[in-house]
Structure formats: structure tokens, C-alpha cells
Tab-separated table of C-alpha atoms in Angstrom:
chain	number	residue	atom	x	y	z
A	1	GLY	CA	116.313	-11.330	119.646
A	2	GLN	CA	119.016	-12.071	122.158
A	3	GLN	CA	120.159	-15.682	122.279
A	4	VAL	CA	122.377	-17.454	124.761
A	5	MET	CA	123.932	-20.748	123.766
A	6	GLN	CA	125.856	-23.217	125.873
A	7	ILE	CA	128.204	-26.014	124.948
A	8	PRO	CA	128.410	-28.855	125.405
A	9	GLN	CA	124.799	-29.942	125.771
A	10	TYR	CA	125.804	-33.033	127.752
A	11	GLN	CA	129.007	-34.065	129.505
A	12	HIS	CA	129.796	-37.339	131.217
A	13	VAL	CA	132.943	-37.339	133.317
A	14	GLN	CA	134.619	-39.761	135.664
A	15	GLU	CA	134.655	-38.614	139.261
A	16	GLY	CA	137.809	-36.597	139.827
A	17	GLU	CA	138.008	-35.277	136.269
A	18	ASP	CA	137.558	-31.613	135.435
A	19	PHE	CA	134.526	-30.144	133.666
A	20	THR	CA	133.973	-26.927	131.727
A	21	THR	CA	130.844	-25.436	130.201
A	22	TYR	CA	130.887	-22.454	127.862
A	23	CYS	CA	128.242	-19.804	127.393
A	24	ASN	CA	127.963	-17.452	124.402
A	25	SER	CA	125.569	-14.553	123.925
A	26	SER	CA	124.571	-13.003	120.624
A	27	THR	CA	124.636	-9.577	122.281
A	28	THR	CA	126.771	-7.778	124.842
A	29	LEU	CA	125.616	-8.486	128.364
A	30	SER	CA	125.457	-6.199	131.365
A	31	ASN	CA	126.131	-9.173	133.610
A	32	ILE	CA	125.895	-12.934	133.663
A	33	GLN	CA	124.596	-15.316	136.275
A	34	TRP	CA	125.155	-19.033	136.704
A	35	TYR	CA	122.658	-21.505	138.102
A	36	LYS	CA	122.654	-25.187	138.964
A	37	GLN	CA	119.526	-27.293	138.625
A	38	ARG	CA	119.460	-30.770	140.089
A	39	PRO	CA	117.231	-33.364	138.401
A	40	GLY	CA	113.641	-32.667	139.444
A	41	GLY	CA	114.661	-29.470	141.180
A	42	HIS	CA	114.666	-25.760	140.514
A	43	PRO	CA	117.531	-23.481	139.477
A	44	VAL	CA	119.786	-22.427	142.336
A	45	PHE	CA	121.823	-19.251	142.029
A	46	LEU	CA	125.575	-19.802	142.048
A	47	ILE	CA	127.155	-16.472	141.173
A	48	GLN	CA	126.926	-13.216	139.242
A	49	LEU	CA	129.717	-11.684	137.153
A	50	VAL	CA	129.547	-8.042	136.157
A	51	LYS	CA	132.955	-6.759	135.081
A	52	SER	CA	134.690	-7.429	131.793
A	53	GLY	CA	137.314	-10.168	132.268
A	54	GLU	CA	136.108	-10.938	135.785
A	55	VAL	CA	137.127	-14.230	137.382
A	56	LYS	CA	135.526	-15.557	140.543
A	57	LYS	CA	136.144	-18.760	142.463
A	58	GLN	CA	133.942	-20.775	144.764
A	59	LYS	CA	135.901	-23.713	146.154
A	60	ARG	CA	136.280	-26.048	143.135
A	61	LEU	CA	134.240	-23.804	140.805
A	62	THR	CA	135.846	-21.061	138.685
A	63	PHE	CA	133.708	-18.597	136.759
A	64	GLN	CA	134.959	-16.273	134.024
A	65	PHE	CA	133.336	-13.403	132.144
A	66	GLY	CA	134.815	-12.578	128.762
A	67	GLU	CA	136.516	-9.309	127.925
A	68	ALA	CA	133.778	-8.420	125.440
A	69	LYS	CA	131.063	-9.422	127.952
A	70	LYS	CA	129.541	-11.798	125.411
A	71	ASN	CA	130.832	-15.090	126.758
A	72	SER	CA	131.456	-16.861	130.017
A	73	SER	CA	132.650	-20.171	131.343
A	74	LEU	CA	132.269	-22.352	134.401
A	75	HIS	CA	135.046	-24.764	135.276
A	76	ILE	CA	134.767	-27.424	137.953
A	77	THR	CA	137.985	-28.982	139.212
A	78	ALA	CA	137.982	-32.606	140.376
A	79	THR	CA	134.278	-33.284	139.943
A	80	GLN	CA	132.311	-35.094	142.627
A	81	THR	CA	129.033	-36.987	142.366
A	82	THR	CA	127.337	-34.070	144.118
A	83	ASP	CA	128.137	-31.901	141.075
A	84	VAL	CA	125.540	-33.778	139.004
A	85	GLY	CA	122.910	-31.514	137.476
A	86	THR	CA	122.323	-29.028	134.704
A	87	TYR	CA	124.308	-25.821	134.708
A	88	PHE	CA	122.703	-22.763	133.162
A	89	CYS	CA	124.135	-19.384	132.412
A	90	ALA	CA	121.700	-16.468	132.306
A	91	GLY	CA	122.589	-13.292	130.522
A	92	GLY	CA	121.379	-9.963	131.811
A	93	GLY	CA	120.645	-7.385	129.154
A	94	THR	CA	120.966	-3.631	129.337
A	95	SER	CA	117.284	-2.794	129.407
A	96	GLY	CA	117.320	-1.842	133.045
A	97	THR	CA	115.123	-4.704	134.136
A	98	TYR	CA	116.116	-7.919	135.790
A	99	LYS	CA	115.279	-9.774	132.581
A	100	TYR	CA	117.576	-12.729	132.166
A	101	ILE	CA	117.905	-14.914	129.102
A	102	PHE	CA	118.851	-18.411	130.136
A	103	GLY	CA	121.231	-20.507	128.117
A	104	THR	CA	120.432	-23.930	126.798
A	105	GLY	CA	122.196	-25.606	129.710
A	106	THR	CA	124.866	-28.258	130.078
A	107	ARG	CA	123.826	-31.493	131.735
A	108	LEU	CA	126.653	-32.982	133.762
A	109	LYS	CA	126.799	-36.618	134.802
A	110	VAL	CA	129.578	-37.774	137.090
A	111	LEU	CA	130.449	-41.459	137.092
A	112	ALA	CA	131.734	-42.828	140.386
B	1	GLU	CA	115.662	-23.254	150.975
B	2	THR	CA	114.898	-20.031	149.091
B	3	GLY	CA	111.790	-19.031	151.009
B	4	VAL	CA	109.852	-18.860	147.738
B	5	THR	CA	106.803	-21.081	147.569
B	6	GLN	CA	104.543	-21.968	144.673
B	7	SER	CA	101.151	-23.606	144.420
B	8	PRO	CA	99.912	-25.925	143.266
B	9	THR	CA	102.768	-28.380	142.798
B	10	HIS	CA	101.126	-30.154	139.888
B	11	LEU	CA	98.133	-29.322	137.743
B	12	ILE	CA	96.356	-31.009	134.875
B	13	LYS	CA	94.147	-28.967	132.568
B	14	THR	CA	92.540	-29.469	129.189
B	15	ARG	CA	93.083	-27.393	126.092
B	16	GLY	CA	91.120	-24.131	126.108
B	17	GLN	CA	90.864	-23.896	129.886
B	18	GLN	CA	92.318	-21.141	132.036
B	19	VAL	CA	94.800	-21.574	134.883
B	20	THR	CA	96.126	-19.459	137.753
B	21	LEU	CA	99.460	-20.264	139.348
B	22	ARG	CA	100.568	-18.675	142.594
B	23	CYS	CA	103.868	-17.651	144.058
B	24	SER	CA	104.799	-16.297	147.461
B	25	SER	CA	108.175	-14.672	147.787
B	26	GLN	CA	110.232	-13.424	150.680
B	27	SER	CA	109.449	-10.206	152.471
B	28	GLY	CA	111.401	-7.330	150.988
B	29	HIS	CA	111.836	-8.923	147.571
B	30	ASN	CA	110.115	-6.341	145.404
B	31	THR	CA	110.799	-7.991	142.071
B	32	VAL	CA	109.283	-11.256	140.908
B	33	SER	CA	109.854	-12.934	137.573
B	34	TRP	CA	108.009	-15.826	135.982
B	35	TYR	CA	109.648	-18.400	133.749
B	36	GLN	CA	108.425	-21.296	131.637
B	37	GLN	CA	110.707	-24.318	131.486
B	38	ALA	CA	109.901	-27.000	128.955
B	39	LEU	CA	111.372	-30.442	129.509
B	40	GLY	CA	115.102	-30.502	128.804
B	41	GLN	CA	115.335	-26.782	128.139
B	42	GLY	CA	116.371	-23.681	129.997
B	43	PRO	CA	113.859	-21.407	131.707
B	44	GLN	CA	112.274	-18.875	129.344
B	45	PHE	CA	111.456	-15.441	130.712
B	46	ILE	CA	107.715	-14.690	130.646
B	47	PHE	CA	107.537	-11.375	132.493
B	48	GLN	CA	108.647	-9.534	135.577
B	49	TYR	CA	106.837	-7.421	138.141
B	50	TYR	CA	108.307	-4.711	140.306
B	51	ARG	CA	106.208	-3.064	142.983
B	52	GLU	CA	103.016	-4.413	141.399
B	53	GLU	CA	103.766	-3.088	137.901
B	54	GLU	CA	104.909	-5.144	134.893
B	55	ASN	CA	108.570	-4.327	134.371
B	56	GLY	CA	109.546	-6.339	131.327
B	57	ARG	CA	108.092	-9.090	129.173
B	58	GLY	CA	109.479	-11.920	127.106
B	59	ASN	CA	108.129	-13.342	123.862
B	60	PHE	CA	104.876	-14.665	125.249
B	61	PRO	CA	101.375	-13.835	123.937
B	62	PRO	CA	98.911	-11.653	125.872
B	63	ARG	CA	97.021	-14.713	127.114
B	64	PHE	CA	99.880	-14.947	129.639
B	65	SER	CA	99.210	-12.300	132.250
B	66	GLY	CA	100.223	-11.646	135.802
B	67	LEU	CA	99.635	-9.777	139.002
B	68	GLN	CA	101.800	-8.868	141.952
B	69	PHE	CA	100.316	-8.017	145.332
B	70	PRO	CA	101.590	-5.817	148.187
B	71	ASN	CA	102.193	-8.870	150.377
B	72	TYR	CA	104.957	-10.136	147.988
B	73	SER	CA	102.720	-12.769	146.435
B	74	SER	CA	102.056	-12.959	142.717
B	75	GLU	CA	100.004	-14.825	140.146
B	76	LEU	CA	100.522	-16.079	136.635
B	77	ASN	CA	97.340	-16.474	134.611
B	78	VAL	CA	97.183	-18.333	131.343
B	79	ASN	CA	94.029	-18.226	129.222
B	80	ALA	CA	93.003	-20.503	126.382
B	81	LEU	CA	95.527	-23.181	127.276
B	82	GLU	CA	97.345	-24.917	124.447
B	83	LEU	CA	99.132	-28.259	124.469
B	84	ASP	CA	102.498	-26.483	124.165
B	85	ASP	CA	101.842	-24.698	127.453
B	86	SER	CA	102.697	-27.946	129.237
B	87	ALA	CA	105.833	-27.102	131.216
B	88	LEU	CA	107.304	-26.318	134.605
B	89	TYR	CA	106.432	-22.765	135.624
B	90	LEU	CA	108.916	-21.115	137.922
B	91	CYS	CA	108.724	-17.878	139.805
B	92	ALA	CA	111.804	-16.141	141.102
B	93	SER	CA	112.072	-13.260	143.507
B	94	THR	CA	115.050	-10.950	143.291
B	95	ARG	CA	117.141	-9.282	145.937
B	96	TYR	CA	120.473	-7.631	145.199
B	97	ASN	CA	120.440	-9.143	141.678
B	98	GLU	CA	120.237	-12.699	143.012
B	99	GLN	CA	117.187	-14.641	141.862
B	100	PHE	CA	115.625	-17.062	144.331
B	101	PHE	CA	113.539	-19.655	142.534
B	102	GLY	CA	110.533	-21.455	143.880
B	103	PRO	CA	110.056	-25.208	143.395
B	104	GLY	CA	107.772	-24.640	140.409
B	105	THR	CA	104.346	-25.777	139.261
B	106	ARG	CA	104.235	-28.626	136.766
B	107	LEU	CA	101.383	-27.896	134.336
B	108	THR	CA	100.122	-30.582	131.996
B	109	VAL	CA	97.670	-29.624	129.264
B	110	LEU	CA	95.736	-32.494	127.700
């Protein structure tokens, strides 16, 4: 079945450093979503990418969708302590449903 | 906040018992999905309902079942609970492809 992997599993950065998490799907995706989950919280929608090669920015966050629509990345510039949490990608398949396969997640810790 | 609520917040059951978890989503959100999130892992898709009909299912056995009601509420039922069912259960309502997650129900099976 479809699998979505993320690397790295954990990342500790010093406040002000950049951070990137990578997401890879075993199958071609119709779209990809990114979520942030704070410790003890629930996933919060960040963005959806649909087009091949798409790049979207939200303030210090940059999201990319690969040309083959099988991989994606999230880059955070100049991390802040408020960026702490686990970042998940969720791949949407082509079945016509809103079925999303979540990645394994990258847990980010930011050291002040 | 997302406007999606779930009850109860926490629940403790014993192996073999049955459990019903509830979710109330926002008005107009016709699609609701249920996810199981084990500790330290990503949410795993259980199933999805659209206009009260099941609209997709993940790799979960038939003892996981659900219902969606006209008032945008839904239920997840799990029969014959197993120890591995211990997890955070999340519901998410969808509007314009964006999923709004509820706070989850933490289920512990002893």
C-alpha cells in the first residue's frame, strides 16, 4: 500500500537556525498537505500543494511539491521557539476521496 | 480553534469491551474522517464519511465502524477492544480540502 516517509525523524536546532523536513511517497500524489502538531495537541492544517513543482510561502515557512508529485519539503527560516512541534506531511491519493496518508513526522525542538 | 469537538477527552476500557467515541464538526462540513494516532506516530486513516455514507476506509478491521448524522456529528465504534487499540483518536472535518481536527479522545485499553 501507499507509504509516506519523512526525514529526519527528529531535529534539534538553535533558535535562529534554519530547518528542513522532507517527505517522500511511494506513489504519485494528487496533492500534499502539511500539518503542525504541538506536544499534547492535535494536527493543525498549514497548507495544501496541488501542482507539480509548486512552491508556496507563509512568512518564514516555504513549502515545495516535487515535479513528479512524489515528494515535498517544508523549510523554516530562522526558527523560533514557537516553531516547536511535530510536522507531518499528508499525501492525498487519486481515489477521489479525501483519504490522506500521513507521514511519519519530524519532531522539531528549538533551543533558545 | 477549529470548531470541531470530541467526547470524551479520555477513556479507559478493558480488553474485549466496546467503545463509542463522538465528534461534532462545523455546520456545512459534509466530510468527516477518523484517524488513530499511536504515541510518537502519525495519524492513521481509519475511514471517512460523506453525507452519512462511508466514503473510503483504511487498513482497519470491521470491528472499527462509524456513523455520520445529518447534524454534522459522527461516531466511531470499536468492538472487542484490544490492547493495541490504545491511542489518540482524532476526527477531522473537511471543507475546501482543508481538514480541521478535533482535540481527540485518548483511549487506554487495559
